[in-house]
CSV table of C-alpha atoms in Angstrom, one decimal:
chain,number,residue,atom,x,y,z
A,126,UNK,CA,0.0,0.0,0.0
A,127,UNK,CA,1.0,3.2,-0.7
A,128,UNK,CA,2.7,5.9,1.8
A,129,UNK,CA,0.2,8.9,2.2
A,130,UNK,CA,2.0,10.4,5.6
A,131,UNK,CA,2.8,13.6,3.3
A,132,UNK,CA,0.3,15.5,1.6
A,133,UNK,CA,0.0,17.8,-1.2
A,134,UNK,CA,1.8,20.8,-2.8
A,135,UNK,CA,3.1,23.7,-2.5
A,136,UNK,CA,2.1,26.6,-5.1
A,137,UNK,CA,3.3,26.2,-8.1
A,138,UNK,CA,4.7,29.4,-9.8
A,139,UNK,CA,6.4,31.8,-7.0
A,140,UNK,CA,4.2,34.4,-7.4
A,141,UNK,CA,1.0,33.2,-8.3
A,142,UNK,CA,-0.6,30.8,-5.2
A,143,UNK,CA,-4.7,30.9,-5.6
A,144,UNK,CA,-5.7,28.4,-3.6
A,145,UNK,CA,-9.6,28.4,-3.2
A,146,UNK,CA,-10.1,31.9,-5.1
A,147,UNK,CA,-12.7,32.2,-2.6
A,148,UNK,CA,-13.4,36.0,-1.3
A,149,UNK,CA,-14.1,37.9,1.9
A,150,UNK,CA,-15.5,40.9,2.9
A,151,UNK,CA,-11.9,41.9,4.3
A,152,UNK,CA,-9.4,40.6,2.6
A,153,UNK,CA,-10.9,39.6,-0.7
A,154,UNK,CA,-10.0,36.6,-3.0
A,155,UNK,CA,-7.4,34.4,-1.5
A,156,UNK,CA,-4.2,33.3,-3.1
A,157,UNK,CA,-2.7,31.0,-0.4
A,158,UNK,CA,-2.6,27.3,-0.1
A,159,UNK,CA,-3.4,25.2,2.7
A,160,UNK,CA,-0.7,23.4,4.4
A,161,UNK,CA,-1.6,20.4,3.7
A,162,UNK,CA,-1.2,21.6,-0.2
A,163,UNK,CA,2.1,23.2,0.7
A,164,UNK,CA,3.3,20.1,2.3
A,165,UNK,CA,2.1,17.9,-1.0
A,166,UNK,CA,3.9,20.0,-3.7
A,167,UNK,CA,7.4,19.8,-1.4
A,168,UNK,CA,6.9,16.3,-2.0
A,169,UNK,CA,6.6,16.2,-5.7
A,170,UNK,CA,8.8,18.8,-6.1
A,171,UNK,CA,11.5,16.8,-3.8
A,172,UNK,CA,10.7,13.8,-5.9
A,173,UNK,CA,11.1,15.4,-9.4
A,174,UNK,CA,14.6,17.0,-8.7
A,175,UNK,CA,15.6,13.7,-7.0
A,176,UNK,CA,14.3,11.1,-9.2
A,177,UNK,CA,12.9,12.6,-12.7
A,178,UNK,CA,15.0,15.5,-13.8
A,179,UNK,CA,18.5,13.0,-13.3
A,180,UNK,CA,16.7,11.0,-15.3
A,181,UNK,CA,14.7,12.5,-17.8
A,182,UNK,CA,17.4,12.7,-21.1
A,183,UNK,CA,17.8,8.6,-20.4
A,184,UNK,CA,14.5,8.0,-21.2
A,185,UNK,CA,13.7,10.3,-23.9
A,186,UNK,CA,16.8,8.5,-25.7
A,187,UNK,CA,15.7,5.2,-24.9
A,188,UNK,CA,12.5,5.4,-25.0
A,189,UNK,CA,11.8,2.9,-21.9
A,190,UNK,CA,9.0,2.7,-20.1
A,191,UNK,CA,10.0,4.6,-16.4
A,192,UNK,CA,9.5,1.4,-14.4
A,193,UNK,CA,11.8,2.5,-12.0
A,194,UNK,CA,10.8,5.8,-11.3
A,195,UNK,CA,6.9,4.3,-11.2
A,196,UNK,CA,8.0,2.0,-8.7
A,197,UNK,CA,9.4,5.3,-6.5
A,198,UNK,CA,6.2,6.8,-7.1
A,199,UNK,CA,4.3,4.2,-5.6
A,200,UNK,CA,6.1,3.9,-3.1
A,201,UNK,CA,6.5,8.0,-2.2
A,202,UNK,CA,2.3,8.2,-2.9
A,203,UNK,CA,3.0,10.5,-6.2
A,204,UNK,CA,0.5,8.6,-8.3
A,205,UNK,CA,-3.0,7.8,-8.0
A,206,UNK,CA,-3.7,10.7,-6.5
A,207,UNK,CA,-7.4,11.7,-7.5
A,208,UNK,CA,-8.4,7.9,-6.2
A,209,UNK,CA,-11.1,8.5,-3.1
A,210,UNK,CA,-9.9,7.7,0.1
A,211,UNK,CA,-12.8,4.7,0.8
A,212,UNK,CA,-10.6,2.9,-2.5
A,213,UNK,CA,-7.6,3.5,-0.5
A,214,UNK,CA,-6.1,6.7,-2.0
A,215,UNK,CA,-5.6,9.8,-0.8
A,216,UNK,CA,-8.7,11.4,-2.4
A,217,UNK,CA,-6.8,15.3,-3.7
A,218,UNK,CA,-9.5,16.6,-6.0
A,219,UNK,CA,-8.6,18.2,-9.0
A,220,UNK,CA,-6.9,21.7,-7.6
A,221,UNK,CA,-4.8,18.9,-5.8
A,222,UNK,CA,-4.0,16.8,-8.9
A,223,UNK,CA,-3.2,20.0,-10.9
A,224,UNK,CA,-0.4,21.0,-8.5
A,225,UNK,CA,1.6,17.6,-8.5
A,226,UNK,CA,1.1,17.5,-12.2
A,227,UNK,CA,2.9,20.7,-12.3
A,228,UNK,CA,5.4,19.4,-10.3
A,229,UNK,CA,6.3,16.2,-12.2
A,230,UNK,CA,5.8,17.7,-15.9
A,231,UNK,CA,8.4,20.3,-14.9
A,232,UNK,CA,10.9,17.2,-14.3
A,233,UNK,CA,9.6,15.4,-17.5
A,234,UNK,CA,6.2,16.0,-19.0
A,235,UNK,CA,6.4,12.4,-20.4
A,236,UNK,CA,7.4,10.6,-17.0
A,237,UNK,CA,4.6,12.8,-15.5
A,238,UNK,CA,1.9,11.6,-18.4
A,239,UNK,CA,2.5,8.2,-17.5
A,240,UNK,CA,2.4,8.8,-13.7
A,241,UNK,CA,-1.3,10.6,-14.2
A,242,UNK,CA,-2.3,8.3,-16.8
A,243,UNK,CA,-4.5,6.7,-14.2
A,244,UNK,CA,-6.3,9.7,-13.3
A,245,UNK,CA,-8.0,10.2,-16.7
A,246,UNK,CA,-9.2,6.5,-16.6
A,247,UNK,CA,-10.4,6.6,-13.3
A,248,UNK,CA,-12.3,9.7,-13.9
A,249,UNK,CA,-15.5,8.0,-15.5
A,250,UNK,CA,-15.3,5.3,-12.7
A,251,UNK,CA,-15.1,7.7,-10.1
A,252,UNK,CA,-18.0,9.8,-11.9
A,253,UNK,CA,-20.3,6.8,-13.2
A,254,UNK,CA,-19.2,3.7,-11.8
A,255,UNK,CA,-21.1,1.6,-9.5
A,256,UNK,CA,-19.8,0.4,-6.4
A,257,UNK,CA,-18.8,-2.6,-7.1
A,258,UNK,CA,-17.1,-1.2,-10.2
A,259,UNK,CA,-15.3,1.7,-7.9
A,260,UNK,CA,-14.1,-1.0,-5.6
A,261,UNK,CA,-12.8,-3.5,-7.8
A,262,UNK,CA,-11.0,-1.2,-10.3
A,263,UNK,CA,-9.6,2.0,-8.0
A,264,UNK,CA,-9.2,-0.5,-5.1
A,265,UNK,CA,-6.6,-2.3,-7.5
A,266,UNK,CA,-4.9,0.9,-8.9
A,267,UNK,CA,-4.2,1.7,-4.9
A,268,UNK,CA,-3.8,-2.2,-4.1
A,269,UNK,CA,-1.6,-2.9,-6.6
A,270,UNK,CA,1.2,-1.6,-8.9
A,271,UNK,CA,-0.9,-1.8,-12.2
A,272,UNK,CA,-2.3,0.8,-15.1
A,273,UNK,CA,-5.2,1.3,-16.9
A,274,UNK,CA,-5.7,3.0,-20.4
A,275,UNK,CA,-8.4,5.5,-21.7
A,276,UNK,CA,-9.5,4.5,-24.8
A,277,UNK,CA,-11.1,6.6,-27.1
A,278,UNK,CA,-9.3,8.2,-29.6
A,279,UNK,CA,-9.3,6.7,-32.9
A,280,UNK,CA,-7.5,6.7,-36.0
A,281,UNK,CA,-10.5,9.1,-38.0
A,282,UNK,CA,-11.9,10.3,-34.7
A,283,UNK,CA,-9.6,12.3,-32.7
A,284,UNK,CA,-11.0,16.0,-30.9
A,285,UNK,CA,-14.4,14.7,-32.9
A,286,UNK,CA,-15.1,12.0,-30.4
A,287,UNK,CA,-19.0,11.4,-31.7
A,288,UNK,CA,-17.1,10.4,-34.4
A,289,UNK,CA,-15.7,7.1,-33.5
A,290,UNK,CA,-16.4,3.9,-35.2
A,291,UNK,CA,-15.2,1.0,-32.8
A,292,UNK,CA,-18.7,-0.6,-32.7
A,293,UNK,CA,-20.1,-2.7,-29.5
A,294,UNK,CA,-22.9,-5.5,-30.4
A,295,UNK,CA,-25.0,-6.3,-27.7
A,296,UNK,CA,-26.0,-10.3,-27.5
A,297,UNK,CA,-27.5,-11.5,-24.8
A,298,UNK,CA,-25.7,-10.8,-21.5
A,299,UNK,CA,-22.5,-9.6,-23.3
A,300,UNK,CA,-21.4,-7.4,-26.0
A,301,UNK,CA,-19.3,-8.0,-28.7
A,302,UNK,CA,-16.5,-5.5,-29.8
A,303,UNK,CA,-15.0,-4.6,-33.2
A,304,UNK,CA,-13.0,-1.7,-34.3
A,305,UNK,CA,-9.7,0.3,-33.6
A,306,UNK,CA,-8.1,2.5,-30.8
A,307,UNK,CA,-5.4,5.2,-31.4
A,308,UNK,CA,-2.7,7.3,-29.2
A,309,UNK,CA,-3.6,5.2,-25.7
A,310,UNK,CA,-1.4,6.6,-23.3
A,311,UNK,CA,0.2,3.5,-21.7
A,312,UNK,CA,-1.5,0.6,-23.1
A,313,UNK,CA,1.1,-1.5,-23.6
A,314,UNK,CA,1.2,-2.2,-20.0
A,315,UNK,CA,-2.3,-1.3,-18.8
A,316,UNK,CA,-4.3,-4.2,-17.1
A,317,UNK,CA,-7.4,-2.9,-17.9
A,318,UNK,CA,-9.0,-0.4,-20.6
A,319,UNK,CA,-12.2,2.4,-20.3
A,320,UNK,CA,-13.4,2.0,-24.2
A,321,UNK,CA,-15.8,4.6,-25.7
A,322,UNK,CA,-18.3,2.5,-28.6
A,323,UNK,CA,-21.4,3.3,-30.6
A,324,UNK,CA,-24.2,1.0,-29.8
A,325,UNK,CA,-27.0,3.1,-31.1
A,326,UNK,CA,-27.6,1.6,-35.0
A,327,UNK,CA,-29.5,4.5,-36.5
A,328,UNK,CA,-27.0,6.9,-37.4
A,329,UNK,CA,-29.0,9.4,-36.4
A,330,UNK,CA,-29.1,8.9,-32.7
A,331,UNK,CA,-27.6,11.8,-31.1
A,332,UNK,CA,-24.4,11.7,-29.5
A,333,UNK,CA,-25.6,11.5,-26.1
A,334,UNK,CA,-27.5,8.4,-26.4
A,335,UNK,CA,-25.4,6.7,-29.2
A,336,UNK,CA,-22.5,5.5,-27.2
A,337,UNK,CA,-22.0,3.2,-24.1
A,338,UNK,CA,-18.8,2.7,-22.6
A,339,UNK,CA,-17.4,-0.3,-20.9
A,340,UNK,CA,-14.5,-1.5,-18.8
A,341,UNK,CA,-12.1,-4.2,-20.8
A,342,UNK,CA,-9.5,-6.6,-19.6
A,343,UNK,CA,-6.3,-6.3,-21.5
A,344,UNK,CA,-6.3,-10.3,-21.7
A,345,UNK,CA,-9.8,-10.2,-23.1
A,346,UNK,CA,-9.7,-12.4,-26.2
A,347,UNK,CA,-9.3,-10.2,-29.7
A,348,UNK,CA,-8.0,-7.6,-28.1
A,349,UNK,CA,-4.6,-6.9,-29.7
A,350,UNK,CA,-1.8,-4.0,-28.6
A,351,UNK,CA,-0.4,-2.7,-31.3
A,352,UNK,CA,3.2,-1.4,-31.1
A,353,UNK,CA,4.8,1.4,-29.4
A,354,UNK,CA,4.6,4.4,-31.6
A,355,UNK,CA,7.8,6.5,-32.0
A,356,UNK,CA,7.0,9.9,-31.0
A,357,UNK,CA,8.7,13.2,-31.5
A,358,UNK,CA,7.8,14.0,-27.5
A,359,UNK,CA,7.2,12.8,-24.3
A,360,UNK,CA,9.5,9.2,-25.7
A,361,UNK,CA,8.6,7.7,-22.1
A,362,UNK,CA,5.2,7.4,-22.4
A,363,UNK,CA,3.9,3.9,-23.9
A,364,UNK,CA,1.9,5.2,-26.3
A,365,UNK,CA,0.4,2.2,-28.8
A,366,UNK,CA,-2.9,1.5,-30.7
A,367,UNK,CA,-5.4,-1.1,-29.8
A,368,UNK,CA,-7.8,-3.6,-32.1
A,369,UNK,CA,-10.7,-5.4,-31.1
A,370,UNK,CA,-12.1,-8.2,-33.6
A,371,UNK,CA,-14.8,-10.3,-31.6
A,372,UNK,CA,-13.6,-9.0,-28.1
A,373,UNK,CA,-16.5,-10.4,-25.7
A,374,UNK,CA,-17.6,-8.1,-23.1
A,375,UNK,CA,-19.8,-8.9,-20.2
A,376,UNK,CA,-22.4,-6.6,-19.4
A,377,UNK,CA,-21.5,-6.2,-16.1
A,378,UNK,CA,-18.5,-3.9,-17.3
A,379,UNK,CA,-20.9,-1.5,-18.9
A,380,UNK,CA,-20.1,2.1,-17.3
A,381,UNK,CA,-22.4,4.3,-16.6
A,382,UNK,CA,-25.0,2.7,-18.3
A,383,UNK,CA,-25.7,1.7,-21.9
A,384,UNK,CA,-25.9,5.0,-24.1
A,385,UNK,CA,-24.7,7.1,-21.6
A,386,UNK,CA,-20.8,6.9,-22.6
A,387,UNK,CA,-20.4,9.8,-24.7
A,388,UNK,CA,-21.4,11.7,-21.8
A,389,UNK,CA,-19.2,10.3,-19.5
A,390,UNK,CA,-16.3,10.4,-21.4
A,391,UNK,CA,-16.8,14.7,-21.9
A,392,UNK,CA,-17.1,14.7,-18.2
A,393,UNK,CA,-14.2,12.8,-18.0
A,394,UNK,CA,-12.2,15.0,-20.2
A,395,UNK,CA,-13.7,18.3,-18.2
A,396,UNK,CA,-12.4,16.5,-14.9
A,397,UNK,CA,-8.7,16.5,-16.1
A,398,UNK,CA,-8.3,18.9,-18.3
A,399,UNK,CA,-7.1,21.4,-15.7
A,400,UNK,CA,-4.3,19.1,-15.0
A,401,UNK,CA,-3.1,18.8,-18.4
A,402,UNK,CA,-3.1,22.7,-18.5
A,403,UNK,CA,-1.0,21.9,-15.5
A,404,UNK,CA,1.4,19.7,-17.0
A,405,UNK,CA,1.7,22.3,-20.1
A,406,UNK,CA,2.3,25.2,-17.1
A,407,UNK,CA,5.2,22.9,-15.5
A,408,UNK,CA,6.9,22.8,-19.2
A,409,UNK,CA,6.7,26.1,-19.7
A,410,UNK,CA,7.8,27.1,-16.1
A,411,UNK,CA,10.5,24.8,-17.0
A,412,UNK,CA,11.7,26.4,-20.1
A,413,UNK,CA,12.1,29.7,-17.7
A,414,UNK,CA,13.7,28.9,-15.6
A,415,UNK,CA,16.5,26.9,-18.1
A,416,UNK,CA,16.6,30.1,-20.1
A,417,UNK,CA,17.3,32.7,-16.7
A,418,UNK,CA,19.9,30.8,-15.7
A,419,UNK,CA,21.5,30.2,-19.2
A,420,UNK,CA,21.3,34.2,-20.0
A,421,UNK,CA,23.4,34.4,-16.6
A,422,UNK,CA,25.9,32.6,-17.5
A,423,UNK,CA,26.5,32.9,-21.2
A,424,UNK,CA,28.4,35.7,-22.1
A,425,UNK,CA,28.3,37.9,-25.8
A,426,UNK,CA,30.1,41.4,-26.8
A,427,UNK,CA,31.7,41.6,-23.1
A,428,UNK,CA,28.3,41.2,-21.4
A,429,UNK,CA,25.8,38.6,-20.0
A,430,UNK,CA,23.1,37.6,-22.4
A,431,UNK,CA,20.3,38.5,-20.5
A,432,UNK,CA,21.5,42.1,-20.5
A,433,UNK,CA,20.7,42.2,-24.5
A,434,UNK,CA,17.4,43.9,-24.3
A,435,UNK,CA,15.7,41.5,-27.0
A,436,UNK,CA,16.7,38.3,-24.5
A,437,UNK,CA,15.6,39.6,-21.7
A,438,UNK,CA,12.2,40.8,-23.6
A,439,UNK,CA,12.1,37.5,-24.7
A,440,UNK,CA,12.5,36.3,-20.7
A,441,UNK,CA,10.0,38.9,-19.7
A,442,UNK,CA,7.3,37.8,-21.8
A,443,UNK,CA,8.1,34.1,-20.9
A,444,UNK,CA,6.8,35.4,-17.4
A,445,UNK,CA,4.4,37.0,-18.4
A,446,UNK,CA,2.7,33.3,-20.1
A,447,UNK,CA,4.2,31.5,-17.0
A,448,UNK,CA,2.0,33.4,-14.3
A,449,UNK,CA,-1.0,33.7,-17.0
A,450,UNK,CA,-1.4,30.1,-17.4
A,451,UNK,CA,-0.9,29.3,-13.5
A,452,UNK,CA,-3.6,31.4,-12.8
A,453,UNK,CA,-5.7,30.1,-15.4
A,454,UNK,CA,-5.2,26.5,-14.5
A,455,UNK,CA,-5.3,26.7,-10.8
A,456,UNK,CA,-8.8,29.0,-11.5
A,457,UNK,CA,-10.3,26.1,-14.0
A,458,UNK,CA,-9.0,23.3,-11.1
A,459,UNK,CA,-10.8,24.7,-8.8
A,460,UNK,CA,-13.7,25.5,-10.7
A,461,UNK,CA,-14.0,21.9,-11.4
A,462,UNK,CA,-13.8,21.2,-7.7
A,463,UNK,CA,-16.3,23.5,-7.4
A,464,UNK,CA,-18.8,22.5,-10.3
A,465,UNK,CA,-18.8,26.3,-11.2
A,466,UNK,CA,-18.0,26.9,-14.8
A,467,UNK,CA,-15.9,24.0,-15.0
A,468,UNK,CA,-15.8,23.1,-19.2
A,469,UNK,CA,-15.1,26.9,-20.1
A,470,UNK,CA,-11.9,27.6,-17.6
A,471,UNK,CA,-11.1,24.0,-18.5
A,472,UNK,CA,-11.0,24.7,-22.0
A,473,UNK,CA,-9.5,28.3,-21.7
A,474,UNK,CA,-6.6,26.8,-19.4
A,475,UNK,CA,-5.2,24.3,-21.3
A,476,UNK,CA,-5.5,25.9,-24.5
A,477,UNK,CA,-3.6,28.9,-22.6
A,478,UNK,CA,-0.9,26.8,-21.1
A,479,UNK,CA,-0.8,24.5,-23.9
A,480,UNK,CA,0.5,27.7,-26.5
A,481,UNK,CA,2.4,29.2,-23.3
A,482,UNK,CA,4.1,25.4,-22.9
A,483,UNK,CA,5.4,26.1,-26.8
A,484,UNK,CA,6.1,29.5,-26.5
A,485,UNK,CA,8.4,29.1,-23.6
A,486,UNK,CA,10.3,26.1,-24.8
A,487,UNK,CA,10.7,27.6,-28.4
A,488,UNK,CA,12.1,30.9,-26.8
A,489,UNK,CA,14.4,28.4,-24.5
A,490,UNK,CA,16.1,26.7,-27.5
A,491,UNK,CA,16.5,30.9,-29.3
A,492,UNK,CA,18.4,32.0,-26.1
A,493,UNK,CA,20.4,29.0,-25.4
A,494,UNK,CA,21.5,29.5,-29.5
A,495,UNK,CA,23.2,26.7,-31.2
A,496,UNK,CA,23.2,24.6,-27.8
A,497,UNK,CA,19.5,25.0,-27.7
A,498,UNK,CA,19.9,22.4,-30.8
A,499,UNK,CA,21.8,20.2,-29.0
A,500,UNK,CA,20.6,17.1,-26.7
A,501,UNK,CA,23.6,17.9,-24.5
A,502,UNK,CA,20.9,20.7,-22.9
A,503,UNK,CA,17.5,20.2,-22.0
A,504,UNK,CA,15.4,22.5,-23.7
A,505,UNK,CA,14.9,21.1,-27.2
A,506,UNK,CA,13.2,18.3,-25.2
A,507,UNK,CA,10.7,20.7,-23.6
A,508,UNK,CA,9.9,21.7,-27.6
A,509,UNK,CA,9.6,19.1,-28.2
A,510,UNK,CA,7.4,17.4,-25.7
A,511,UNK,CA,5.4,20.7,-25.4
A,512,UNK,CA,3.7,20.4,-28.4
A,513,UNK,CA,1.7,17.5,-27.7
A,514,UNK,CA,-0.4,20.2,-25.6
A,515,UNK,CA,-1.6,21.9,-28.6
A,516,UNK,CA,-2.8,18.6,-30.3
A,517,UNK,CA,-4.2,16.4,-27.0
A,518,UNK,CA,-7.2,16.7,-25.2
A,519,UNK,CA,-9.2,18.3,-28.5
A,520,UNK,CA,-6.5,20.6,-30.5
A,521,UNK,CA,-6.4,23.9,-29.4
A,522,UNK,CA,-7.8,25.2,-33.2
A,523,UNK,CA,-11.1,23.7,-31.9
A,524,UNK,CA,-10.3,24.7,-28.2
């Protein structure tokens, strides 16, 4: 079992620390965190300069699955963090989630993707599952060292979810599965899948009433894992397609209830979307912080870099987009928390962060000049694992 004893984070940006956002007749809103949350992002912080950052370039050459730093992260309580407390986790809600994302993405935005990849999938079960469902599937992902996949994205149905074609057949007790998933963040070692189908027939049926979602078993039979894809960022993260020909479902899997999927799986996405925003803020916070202290050391024409006024305009307005989209994501988290306005400060936060994520990281690799090229320094890995922000989680042109 995993070691709760420390709790949450510490704000993330220096100068930006909304906690609840809440307001009083005195003092107004409030930007300090608990410290609880103070104590929880000292522990992710100590854990991504002790375990990620040393590590980061290793992976993102080799491509490996982190099983070692996953095995720390168990062990520390730096995963699984959104799981209730009555399924054995620690039960942070989203605002909570959002701040150790930060954290870990700001080591490794592809380590820290397949640290939270359990958050998204257990996002519908926490929101539509039954109880027995809740306690078999979060109980495990706190029981046991094991991952589960979201599955939804396919290869003609990407930010256009109601326009996925993997097709579930209802017969009898069970229902029979046939079609293809795309871009599932660690599926080649999940134990278990949440799968998005259409069971409605008539074409017709509208989107919240045409899809049912279900819970899969990896060793369900014809269901195939495709290979490892070969991505430009974020190398760490397991990231494979999926088939099913014939796959045989029991009903008793069905989440939320048949027809109800598509509406689970936007709630889903609305739940987590602040903590991608969060991920893309750690990048970009990242990509400042590599830059200052690069302009302070590198010298041109007699004088430190960051004297040149277009470098340190070019710092400045990195800032600028770091505090912007701390703000923003902290405001949609707790939004979220709230179930105030949740979808639209989702949406404006990670599109925010997500442009502010390759803003920062492109500006890095300028300053640092031909080293910024190099994979000797880290920033032309934050380019180019930031700009997986801009395309995940519905592209920001539809945003």
């Amino acid at each position: 079992m995993m070691n709760y004893s420390l709790k949450c984070l510490r704000v993330f940006a220096p100068r930006c620390h909304p906690s609840r956002l809440a307001s009083s007749s005195s003092q107004g809103m409030c930007f300090e965190l608990s410290d609880e949350q103070l104590e929880y992002q000292n522990l992710a912080r100590k854990f991504t300069r002790e375990e990620i950052i040393p590590n980061a370039a290793y992976y993102d050459k080799t491509g490996e699955f982190p099983w070692d730093i996953v095995n720390k992260a168990f062990d520390v309580g730096c995963i699984n963090t959104s799981i209730p407390s009555e399924y054995g986790g620690p039960g942070l809600g989203v605002f909570g989630c959002s701040l150790i994302a930060a954290e870990l993405a700001y080591g490794c935005s592809g380590v820290q993707l397949v640290l939270e990849g359990n958050t998204l999938t257990a996002s519908p079960i926490i929101i539509g599952g039954t109880e027995e469902q809740k306690k078999e599937y979060l109980g495990r992902l706190t029981s046991e060292r094991v991952f589960m996949s979201y599955a939804v994205t396919e290869p003609g149905a990407g930010s256009d979810v109601s326009g996925i074609k993997t097709r579930a057949e209802k017969k009898g007790d069970e229902y029979v599965l046939n079609g293809s998933k795309m871009w599932i963040t660690n599926s080649g070692v999940a134990e278990s899948f949440f799968v998005l189908t259409r069971t409605a027939e008539d074409p017709k049926t509208s989107a919240g009433k045409a899809f049912t979602a279900f819970m899969v078993d990896a060793k369900t039979p014809g269901l195939t894992v495709g290979r490892k894809e070969d991505n430009m960022g974020q190398r760490t993260s397991d990231t494979r397609g999926i088939t099913f020909e014939d796959a045989v479902v029991p009903k008793e899997n069905v989440l939320g209830g048949e027809g109800n999927g598509f509406k689970l799986a936007m709630k889903a996405f609305d739940r987590t979307r602040p903590i991608v925003a969060a991920a893309a803020t750690g990048v970009a916070k990242r990509a400042l912080d590599e830059s200052v202290k690069y302009s302070l050391q590198r010298k041109t024409m007699g004088v430190f870099i960051a004297e040149h006024q277009a470098v340190s305009q070019m710092l400045a307005n990195m800032a600028i987009d770091v505090e912007a989209a701390t703000l923003l994501m902290l405001r949609a988290a707790q939004g979220t928390d709230d179930g105030i306005l949740a979808p639209y400060d989702a949406s404006i936060a990670k599109a925010y962060a997500a442009d502010a994520a390759m803003r920062c990281s492109t500006d890095a690799v300028q300053i640092f000049g031909g080293n910024g090229y190099n994979k000797e320094y880290p920033v032309e890995k934050l380019m180019r694992d930031a700009k997986i922000y801009q395309v995940a989680i519905l592209t920001d042109i539809l945003q």
